[in-house]
Amino acid sequence: MEIIDRKSFFEIEKQMEITPFTQGKGWDNYIGNKSDSLYFVDNYSNPSICCRGELYNKPFIGSVLRIQGEAVKQPKQETIQNFYKGIAQIGYSLVLISSLSPYDIEYEIGIREAGFIRPLHQTTCPLTILINTLDRPAGHRSWKRNIKKAIAAKCSFQIISQPTLKDCETFVRIFEEMATKKLLSYILNKQNIYNLLQDPDYKLFFVYSATGSIIAGRIIYINGKHAWDVFAANSNESRENGASYFIIENILDYLSNENINFFDFGRIGPGLTNSNQVYLFKQSSGGYPIPYNGEWIFAKNKINELLMLTYRYILKKGIRY
């Protein structure tokens, strides 16, 4: 395992087969001003796995490295083991992994043999909805009904090829409306969204009402034959006239026309909480659920992990999955 500079990392990443949105250059721009970023590769001259991570310092815990996803090129079990073992041996108090790759038993064995285990408190549900855009099953009746509703309301769809700061401000404003409705604990920043969209792999889409008002927005990421859902912004009006369905339907058509095979619709949280509504919405698209490799943790000692558990679950009142 090697730590490399940012420029070398993104050159190496071009050699990978799958790079999730949390490992793209745009995401690094988006989150770069919030933390110290580090860049890792298994083998500089012959890479098969690489990732960027964010380094934080937490009171009473110390250094915490968070890695969201990995860019991969068919890494073997031994490669995964050696890669993460090398990261664990650096000496961080905690290393938190949240892998966005489809579940692979070779990955689980490799990361376990590197000393990682499942965390006591999972902050995200390790499930998503995957849609084959080139051979897509029909959407459910509720999906079709909402598409018809949006067409009847004369909604229109547009790709924003060169997003401006004003476009980002509009997206953030609609997101805030949605956040208020859903009682979300976070909001977006227009400058950070603008930084994200400077990478052409991240695409912005809007849906307009019959009067020309922007009522829904979506940001997706495209890498090779794969695309990922990144951010959604749905106004109250979009939930009434089906625009939140209409925008995804048109994005899927766009991806199909661009010969992009798969669309990862983002995390789902089926269960007895409010997040089950997100699952039902995404499931109605006609996609199918798959598991990610999910969350893993390496801790110097049990006290550090218990402190992080207390911070996430008690102080931050996080949902446990």
Short mmCIF file of N, CA, C and O in Angstrom, two decimals, residues 217-309:
data_model
loop_
_atom_site.label_atom_id
_atom_site.label_comp_id
_atom_site.label_asym_id
_atom_site.label_seq_id
_atom_site.Cartn_x
_atom_site.Cartn_y
_atom_site.Cartn_z
N GLY A 217 -34.88 18.70 -8.99
CA GLY A 217 -33.53 18.61 -9.51
C GLY A 217 -32.87 17.31 -9.10
O GLY A 217 -33.27 16.69 -8.11
N ARG A 218 -31.89 16.91 -9.87
CA ARG A 218 -31.16 15.67 -9.56
C ARG A 218 -29.72 15.83 -10.02
O ARG A 218 -29.47 16.41 -11.10
N ILE A 219 -28.79 15.33 -9.25
CA ILE A 219 -27.38 15.26 -9.65
C ILE A 219 -26.99 13.80 -9.68
O ILE A 219 -27.20 13.07 -8.71
N ILE A 220 -26.44 13.37 -10.81
CA ILE A 220 -25.96 11.99 -10.92
C ILE A 220 -24.49 12.02 -11.33
O ILE A 220 -23.95 13.06 -11.74
N TYR A 221 -23.85 10.86 -11.23
CA TYR A 221 -22.44 10.71 -11.58
C TYR A 221 -22.32 9.56 -12.56
O TYR A 221 -22.95 8.51 -12.39
N ILE A 222 -21.52 9.74 -13.60
CA ILE A 222 -21.33 8.71 -14.62
C ILE A 222 -19.85 8.33 -14.70
O ILE A 222 -18.99 9.21 -14.79
N ASN A 223 -19.58 7.04 -14.65
CA ASN A 223 -18.22 6.53 -14.80
C ASN A 223 -18.29 5.24 -15.61
O ASN A 223 -18.84 4.24 -15.14
N GLY A 224 -17.75 5.27 -16.81
CA GLY A 224 -17.80 4.09 -17.66
C GLY A 224 -19.23 3.73 -18.01
O GLY A 224 -20.00 4.57 -18.48
N LYS A 225 -19.61 2.49 -17.74
CA LYS A 225 -20.96 2.00 -18.03
C LYS A 225 -21.88 2.09 -16.82
O LYS A 225 -22.99 1.53 -16.83
N HIS A 226 -21.41 2.76 -15.76
CA HIS A 226 -22.18 2.86 -14.52
C HIS A 226 -22.53 4.31 -14.20
O HIS A 226 -21.76 5.22 -14.52
N ALA A 227 -23.68 4.50 -13.57
CA ALA A 227 -24.09 5.82 -13.09
C ALA A 227 -24.62 5.67 -11.66
O ALA A 227 -25.15 4.61 -11.29
N TRP A 228 -24.47 6.73 -10.89
CA TRP A 228 -24.90 6.73 -9.49
C TRP A 228 -25.78 7.94 -9.22
O TRP A 228 -25.51 9.04 -9.72
N ASP A 229 -26.80 7.75 -8.41
CA ASP A 229 -27.61 8.86 -7.91
C ASP A 229 -26.82 9.54 -6.79
O ASP A 229 -26.35 8.88 -5.87
N VAL A 230 -26.67 10.86 -6.86
CA VAL A 230 -25.85 11.58 -5.87
C VAL A 230 -26.71 12.44 -4.96
O VAL A 230 -26.73 12.25 -3.74
N PHE A 231 -27.44 13.41 -5.51
CA PHE A 231 -28.29 14.29 -4.72
C PHE A 231 -29.64 14.46 -5.40
O PHE A 231 -29.72 14.55 -6.64
N ALA A 232 -30.69 14.53 -4.60
CA ALA A 232 -32.04 14.81 -5.08
C ALA A 232 -32.56 16.07 -4.42
O ALA A 232 -32.27 16.34 -3.26
N ALA A 233 -33.35 16.85 -5.17
CA ALA A 233 -34.00 18.03 -4.62
C ALA A 233 -35.42 18.07 -5.17
O ALA A 233 -35.62 18.34 -6.36
N ASN A 234 -36.40 17.77 -4.32
CA ASN A 234 -37.78 17.70 -4.75
C ASN A 234 -38.63 18.72 -3.97
O ASN A 234 -38.65 18.69 -2.74
N SER A 235 -39.30 19.60 -4.69
CA SER A 235 -40.17 20.58 -4.04
C SER A 235 -41.48 19.91 -3.61
O SER A 235 -41.78 18.78 -4.01
N ASN A 236 -42.26 20.62 -2.84
CA ASN A 236 -43.58 20.11 -2.43
C ASN A 236 -44.46 19.89 -3.67
O ASN A 236 -45.20 18.91 -3.75
N GLU A 237 -44.34 20.79 -4.64
CA GLU A 237 -45.14 20.67 -5.87
C GLU A 237 -44.79 19.42 -6.64
O GLU A 237 -45.66 18.76 -7.23
N SER A 238 -43.50 19.04 -6.64
CA SER A 238 -43.06 17.86 -7.39
C SER A 238 -43.66 16.58 -6.83
O SER A 238 -43.82 15.60 -7.56
N ARG A 239 -43.99 16.57 -5.55
CA ARG A 239 -44.60 15.39 -4.95
C ARG A 239 -46.10 15.31 -5.27
O ARG A 239 -46.69 14.23 -5.18
N GLU A 240 -46.66 16.44 -5.64
CA GLU A 240 -48.08 16.46 -5.96
C GLU A 240 -48.35 16.14 -7.43
O GLU A 240 -49.37 15.54 -7.76
N ASN A 241 -47.43 16.55 -8.32
CA ASN A 241 -47.68 16.35 -9.76
C ASN A 241 -46.82 15.27 -10.39
O ASN A 241 -46.82 15.12 -11.61
N GLY A 242 -46.09 14.49 -9.59
CA GLY A 242 -45.32 13.37 -10.13
C GLY A 242 -43.97 13.73 -10.70
O GLY A 242 -43.28 12.87 -11.28
N ALA A 243 -43.53 14.98 -10.52
CA ALA A 243 -42.26 15.41 -11.12
C ALA A 243 -41.06 14.66 -10.55
O ALA A 243 -40.05 14.47 -11.24
N SER A 244 -41.13 14.23 -9.28
CA SER A 244 -40.01 13.49 -8.68
C SER A 244 -39.82 12.13 -9.35
O SER A 244 -38.72 11.58 -9.36
N TYR A 245 -40.89 11.56 -9.91
CA TYR A 245 -40.81 10.33 -10.70
C TYR A 245 -40.37 10.66 -12.13
O TYR A 245 -39.56 9.94 -12.72
N PHE A 246 -40.95 11.72 -12.65
CA PHE A 246 -40.71 12.12 -14.04
C PHE A 246 -39.23 12.40 -14.31
O PHE A 246 -38.70 12.04 -15.36
N ILE A 247 -38.55 13.01 -13.33
CA ILE A 247 -37.14 13.35 -13.53
C ILE A 247 -36.28 12.09 -13.62
O ILE A 247 -35.38 12.00 -14.47
N ILE A 248 -36.57 11.10 -12.80
CA ILE A 248 -35.81 9.85 -12.84
C ILE A 248 -36.10 9.09 -14.12
O ILE A 248 -35.20 8.52 -14.75
N GLU A 249 -37.36 9.06 -14.54
CA GLU A 249 -37.73 8.38 -15.78
C GLU A 249 -36.95 8.94 -16.96
O GLU A 249 -36.43 8.20 -17.81
N ASN A 250 -36.82 10.26 -17.00
CA ASN A 250 -36.09 10.90 -18.10
C ASN A 250 -34.58 10.70 -17.96
O ASN A 250 -33.88 10.58 -18.98
N ILE A 251 -34.07 10.65 -16.76
CA ILE A 251 -32.65 10.37 -16.55
C ILE A 251 -32.33 8.96 -17.03
O ILE A 251 -31.30 8.73 -17.69
N LEU A 252 -33.21 8.01 -16.73
CA LEU A 252 -32.99 6.63 -17.18
C LEU A 252 -33.00 6.54 -18.71
O LEU A 252 -32.21 5.81 -19.30
N ASP A 253 -33.89 7.29 -19.34
CA ASP A 253 -33.91 7.33 -20.81
C ASP A 253 -32.60 7.94 -21.34
O ASP A 253 -32.04 7.46 -22.33
N TYR A 254 -32.15 8.99 -20.68
CA TYR A 254 -30.89 9.64 -21.07
C TYR A 254 -29.72 8.65 -20.97
O TYR A 254 -28.90 8.54 -21.90
N LEU A 255 -29.65 7.92 -19.86
CA LEU A 255 -28.57 6.96 -19.66
C LEU A 255 -28.63 5.84 -20.70
O LEU A 255 -27.60 5.41 -21.24
N SER A 256 -29.83 5.38 -21.00
CA SER A 256 -30.00 4.33 -22.01
C SER A 256 -29.52 4.80 -23.37
O SER A 256 -28.82 4.08 -24.10
N ASN A 257 -29.88 6.03 -23.72
CA ASN A 257 -29.46 6.60 -25.01
C ASN A 257 -27.95 6.79 -25.08
O ASN A 257 -27.36 6.73 -26.18
N GLU A 258 -27.33 7.02 -23.91
CA GLU A 258 -25.88 7.19 -23.85
C GLU A 258 -25.15 5.85 -23.68
O GLU A 258 -23.94 5.82 -23.52
N ASN A 259 -25.92 4.75 -23.70
CA ASN A 259 -25.38 3.40 -23.57
C ASN A 259 -24.70 3.18 -22.20
O ASN A 259 -23.73 2.44 -22.10
N ILE A 260 -25.25 3.83 -21.18
CA ILE A 260 -24.79 3.61 -19.80
C ILE A 260 -25.63 2.47 -19.23
O ILE A 260 -26.85 2.60 -19.08
N ASN A 261 -25.00 1.36 -18.90
CA ASN A 261 -25.69 0.12 -18.58
C ASN A 261 -26.48 0.14 -17.28
O ASN A 261 -27.63 -0.29 -17.22
N PHE A 262 -25.83 0.61 -16.19
CA PHE A 262 -26.41 0.44 -14.87
C PHE A 262 -26.54 1.77 -14.13
O PHE A 262 -25.66 2.63 -14.20
N PHE A 263 -27.65 1.92 -13.42
CA PHE A 263 -27.89 3.08 -12.59
C PHE A 263 -28.09 2.63 -11.15
O PHE A 263 -29.01 1.88 -10.84
N ASP A 264 -27.17 3.05 -10.28
CA ASP A 264 -27.28 2.79 -8.85
C ASP A 264 -28.16 3.89 -8.27
O ASP A 264 -27.73 5.04 -8.18
N PHE A 265 -29.36 3.52 -7.85
CA PHE A 265 -30.36 4.50 -7.41
C PHE A 265 -30.10 5.01 -6.00
O PHE A 265 -30.90 5.76 -5.45
N GLY A 266 -29.00 4.62 -5.40
CA GLY A 266 -28.66 5.13 -4.07
C GLY A 266 -29.23 4.27 -2.97
O GLY A 266 -30.06 3.38 -3.17
N ARG A 267 -28.79 4.55 -1.77
CA ARG A 267 -29.14 3.71 -0.63
C ARG A 267 -30.64 3.68 -0.36
O ARG A 267 -31.34 4.67 -0.57
N ILE A 268 -31.09 2.53 0.12
CA ILE A 268 -32.47 2.37 0.57
C ILE A 268 -32.43 1.90 2.02
O ILE A 268 -31.45 1.30 2.47
N GLY A 269 -33.49 2.17 2.75
CA GLY A 269 -33.55 1.76 4.16
C GLY A 269 -34.88 1.12 4.50
O GLY A 269 -35.66 1.69 5.27
N PRO A 270 -35.18 -0.05 3.90
CA PRO A 270 -36.47 -0.68 4.21
C PRO A 270 -36.57 -1.00 5.70
O PRO A 270 -35.59 -1.35 6.35
N GLY A 271 -37.76 -0.85 6.24
CA GLY A 271 -37.96 -1.11 7.66
C GLY A 271 -39.17 -0.36 8.18
O GLY A 271 -40.08 -0.01 7.42
N LEU A 272 -39.18 -0.08 9.48
CA LEU A 272 -40.31 0.57 10.12
C LEU A 272 -40.10 2.06 10.34
O LEU A 272 -40.90 2.71 11.01
N THR A 273 -39.03 2.61 9.77
CA THR A 273 -38.76 4.04 9.90
C THR A 273 -39.27 4.78 8.67
O THR A 273 -39.72 4.18 7.69
N ASN A 274 -39.15 6.11 8.69
CA ASN A 274 -39.60 6.92 7.56
C ASN A 274 -38.83 6.63 6.27
O ASN A 274 -39.33 6.87 5.17
N SER A 275 -37.60 6.09 6.42
CA SER A 275 -36.80 5.79 5.23
C SER A 275 -37.41 4.69 4.38
O SER A 275 -37.00 4.49 3.23
N ASN A 276 -38.40 3.99 4.91
CA ASN A 276 -39.06 2.95 4.13
C ASN A 276 -39.79 3.56 2.92
O ASN A 276 -39.94 2.91 1.88
N GLN A 277 -40.22 4.82 3.05
CA GLN A 277 -40.88 5.48 1.93
C GLN A 277 -39.91 5.68 0.76
O GLN A 277 -40.32 5.60 -0.40
N VAL A 278 -38.64 5.95 1.08
CA VAL A 278 -37.63 6.08 0.03
C VAL A 278 -37.45 4.74 -0.69
O VAL A 278 -37.36 4.68 -1.92
N TYR A 279 -37.43 3.66 0.10
CA TYR A 279 -37.32 2.32 -0.48
C TYR A 279 -38.48 2.03 -1.43
O TYR A 279 -38.29 1.56 -2.56
N LEU A 280 -39.72 2.33 -0.99
CA LEU A 280 -40.89 2.05 -1.82
C LEU A 280 -40.87 2.86 -3.11
O LEU A 280 -41.23 2.36 -4.17
N PHE A 281 -40.43 4.12 -3.01
CA PHE A 281 -40.33 4.97 -4.20
C PHE A 281 -39.32 4.39 -5.19
O PHE A 281 -39.62 4.23 -6.38
N LYS A 282 -38.13 4.06 -4.71
CA LYS A 282 -37.09 3.58 -5.61
C LYS A 282 -37.41 2.18 -6.15
O LYS A 282 -37.12 1.88 -7.31
N GLN A 283 -38.01 1.35 -5.32
CA GLN A 283 -38.37 0.01 -5.76
C GLN A 283 -39.40 0.05 -6.89
O GLN A 283 -39.38 -0.78 -7.80
N SER A 284 -40.29 1.06 -6.86
CA SER A 284 -41.34 1.13 -7.87
C SER A 284 -40.81 1.45 -9.26
O SER A 284 -41.53 1.35 -10.26
N SER A 285 -39.51 1.81 -9.36
CA SER A 285 -38.89 2.11 -10.65
C SER A 285 -38.73 0.87 -11.52
O SER A 285 -38.50 0.99 -12.73
N GLY A 286 -38.79 -0.31 -10.91
CA GLY A 286 -38.57 -1.54 -11.65
C GLY A 286 -37.18 -2.11 -11.45
O GLY A 286 -36.85 -3.17 -11.99
N GLY A 287 -36.34 -1.42 -10.66
CA GLY A 287 -35.01 -1.94 -10.35
C GLY A 287 -35.07 -3.04 -9.31
O GLY A 287 -36.13 -3.39 -8.79
N TYR A 288 -33.92 -3.60 -8.98
CA TYR A 288 -33.88 -4.70 -8.02
C TYR A 288 -32.86 -4.40 -6.93
O TYR A 288 -31.83 -3.76 -7.17
N PRO A 289 -33.14 -4.84 -5.69
CA PRO A 289 -32.24 -4.54 -4.57
C PRO A 289 -30.99 -5.42 -4.60
O PRO A 289 -31.07 -6.62 -4.94
N ILE A 290 -29.86 -4.83 -4.26
CA ILE A 290 -28.61 -5.57 -4.10
C ILE A 290 -27.89 -5.05 -2.85
O ILE A 290 -28.12 -3.91 -2.43
N PRO A 291 -27.03 -5.87 -2.23
CA PRO A 291 -26.26 -5.40 -1.08
C PRO A 291 -24.91 -4.83 -1.49
O PRO A 291 -24.30 -5.27 -2.46
N TYR A 292 -24.47 -3.82 -0.75
CA TYR A 292 -23.09 -3.33 -0.86
C TYR A 292 -22.18 -4.17 0.04
O TYR A 292 -22.66 -4.91 0.91
N ASN A 293 -20.87 -3.99 -0.13
CA ASN A 293 -19.94 -4.55 0.86
C ASN A 293 -20.12 -3.90 2.22
O ASN A 293 -19.85 -4.51 3.25
N GLY A 294 -20.55 -2.65 2.23
CA GLY A 294 -21.00 -2.02 3.46
C GLY A 294 -19.91 -1.47 4.36
O GLY A 294 -18.78 -1.21 3.93
N GLU A 295 -20.26 -1.32 5.63
CA GLU A 295 -19.41 -0.63 6.60
C GLU A 295 -18.49 -1.59 7.37
O GLU A 295 -18.89 -2.69 7.73
N TRP A 296 -17.27 -1.07 7.61
CA TRP A 296 -16.25 -1.81 8.36
C TRP A 296 -15.48 -0.82 9.23
O TRP A 296 -15.43 0.37 8.94
N ILE A 297 -14.89 -1.35 10.29
CA ILE A 297 -14.15 -0.49 11.21
C ILE A 297 -12.88 -1.19 11.69
O ILE A 297 -12.86 -2.41 11.90
N PHE A 298 -11.82 -0.39 11.83
CA PHE A 298 -10.60 -0.85 12.50
C PHE A 298 -10.33 0.13 13.63
O PHE A 298 -10.26 1.34 13.40
N ALA A 299 -10.21 -0.38 14.85
CA ALA A 299 -10.00 0.46 16.02
C ALA A 299 -8.73 0.04 16.75
O ALA A 299 -8.47 -1.15 16.91
N LYS A 300 -7.97 1.04 17.19
CA LYS A 300 -6.78 0.75 17.99
C LYS A 300 -7.14 0.00 19.26
O LYS A 300 -6.42 -0.88 19.71
N ASN A 301 -8.27 0.39 19.84
CA ASN A 301 -8.75 -0.28 21.04
C ASN A 301 -10.27 -0.15 21.12
O ASN A 301 -10.88 0.65 20.41
N LYS A 302 -10.89 -0.94 22.01
CA LYS A 302 -12.34 -0.96 22.10
C LYS A 302 -12.90 0.36 22.62
O LYS A 302 -14.03 0.74 22.28
N ILE A 303 -12.11 1.08 23.41
CA ILE A 303 -12.59 2.34 23.97
C ILE A 303 -12.88 3.33 22.84
O ILE A 303 -13.90 4.04 22.86
N ASN A 304 -11.99 3.40 21.85
CA ASN A 304 -12.20 4.31 20.73
C ASN A 304 -13.50 3.99 19.99
O ASN A 304 -14.25 4.89 19.60
N GLU A 305 -13.76 2.70 19.79
CA GLU A 305 -14.98 2.32 19.09
C GLU A 305 -16.21 2.65 19.92
O GLU A 305 -17.22 3.13 19.39
N LEU A 306 -16.14 2.44 21.23
CA LEU A 306 -17.27 2.76 22.10
C LEU A 306 -17.52 4.26 22.15
O LEU A 306 -18.67 4.71 22.22
N LEU A 307 -16.44 5.06 22.12
CA LEU A 307 -16.60 6.51 22.09
C LEU A 307 -17.27 6.97 20.80
O LEU A 307 -18.14 7.85 20.81
N MET A 308 -16.88 6.36 19.67
CA MET A 308 -17.51 6.70 18.40
C MET A 308 -18.97 6.27 18.39
O MET A 308 -19.84 6.98 17.87
N LEU A 309 -19.27 5.12 18.98
CA LEU A 309 -20.64 4.65 19.10
C LEU A 309 -21.48 5.66 19.90
O LEU A 309 -22.58 6.02 19.51
#
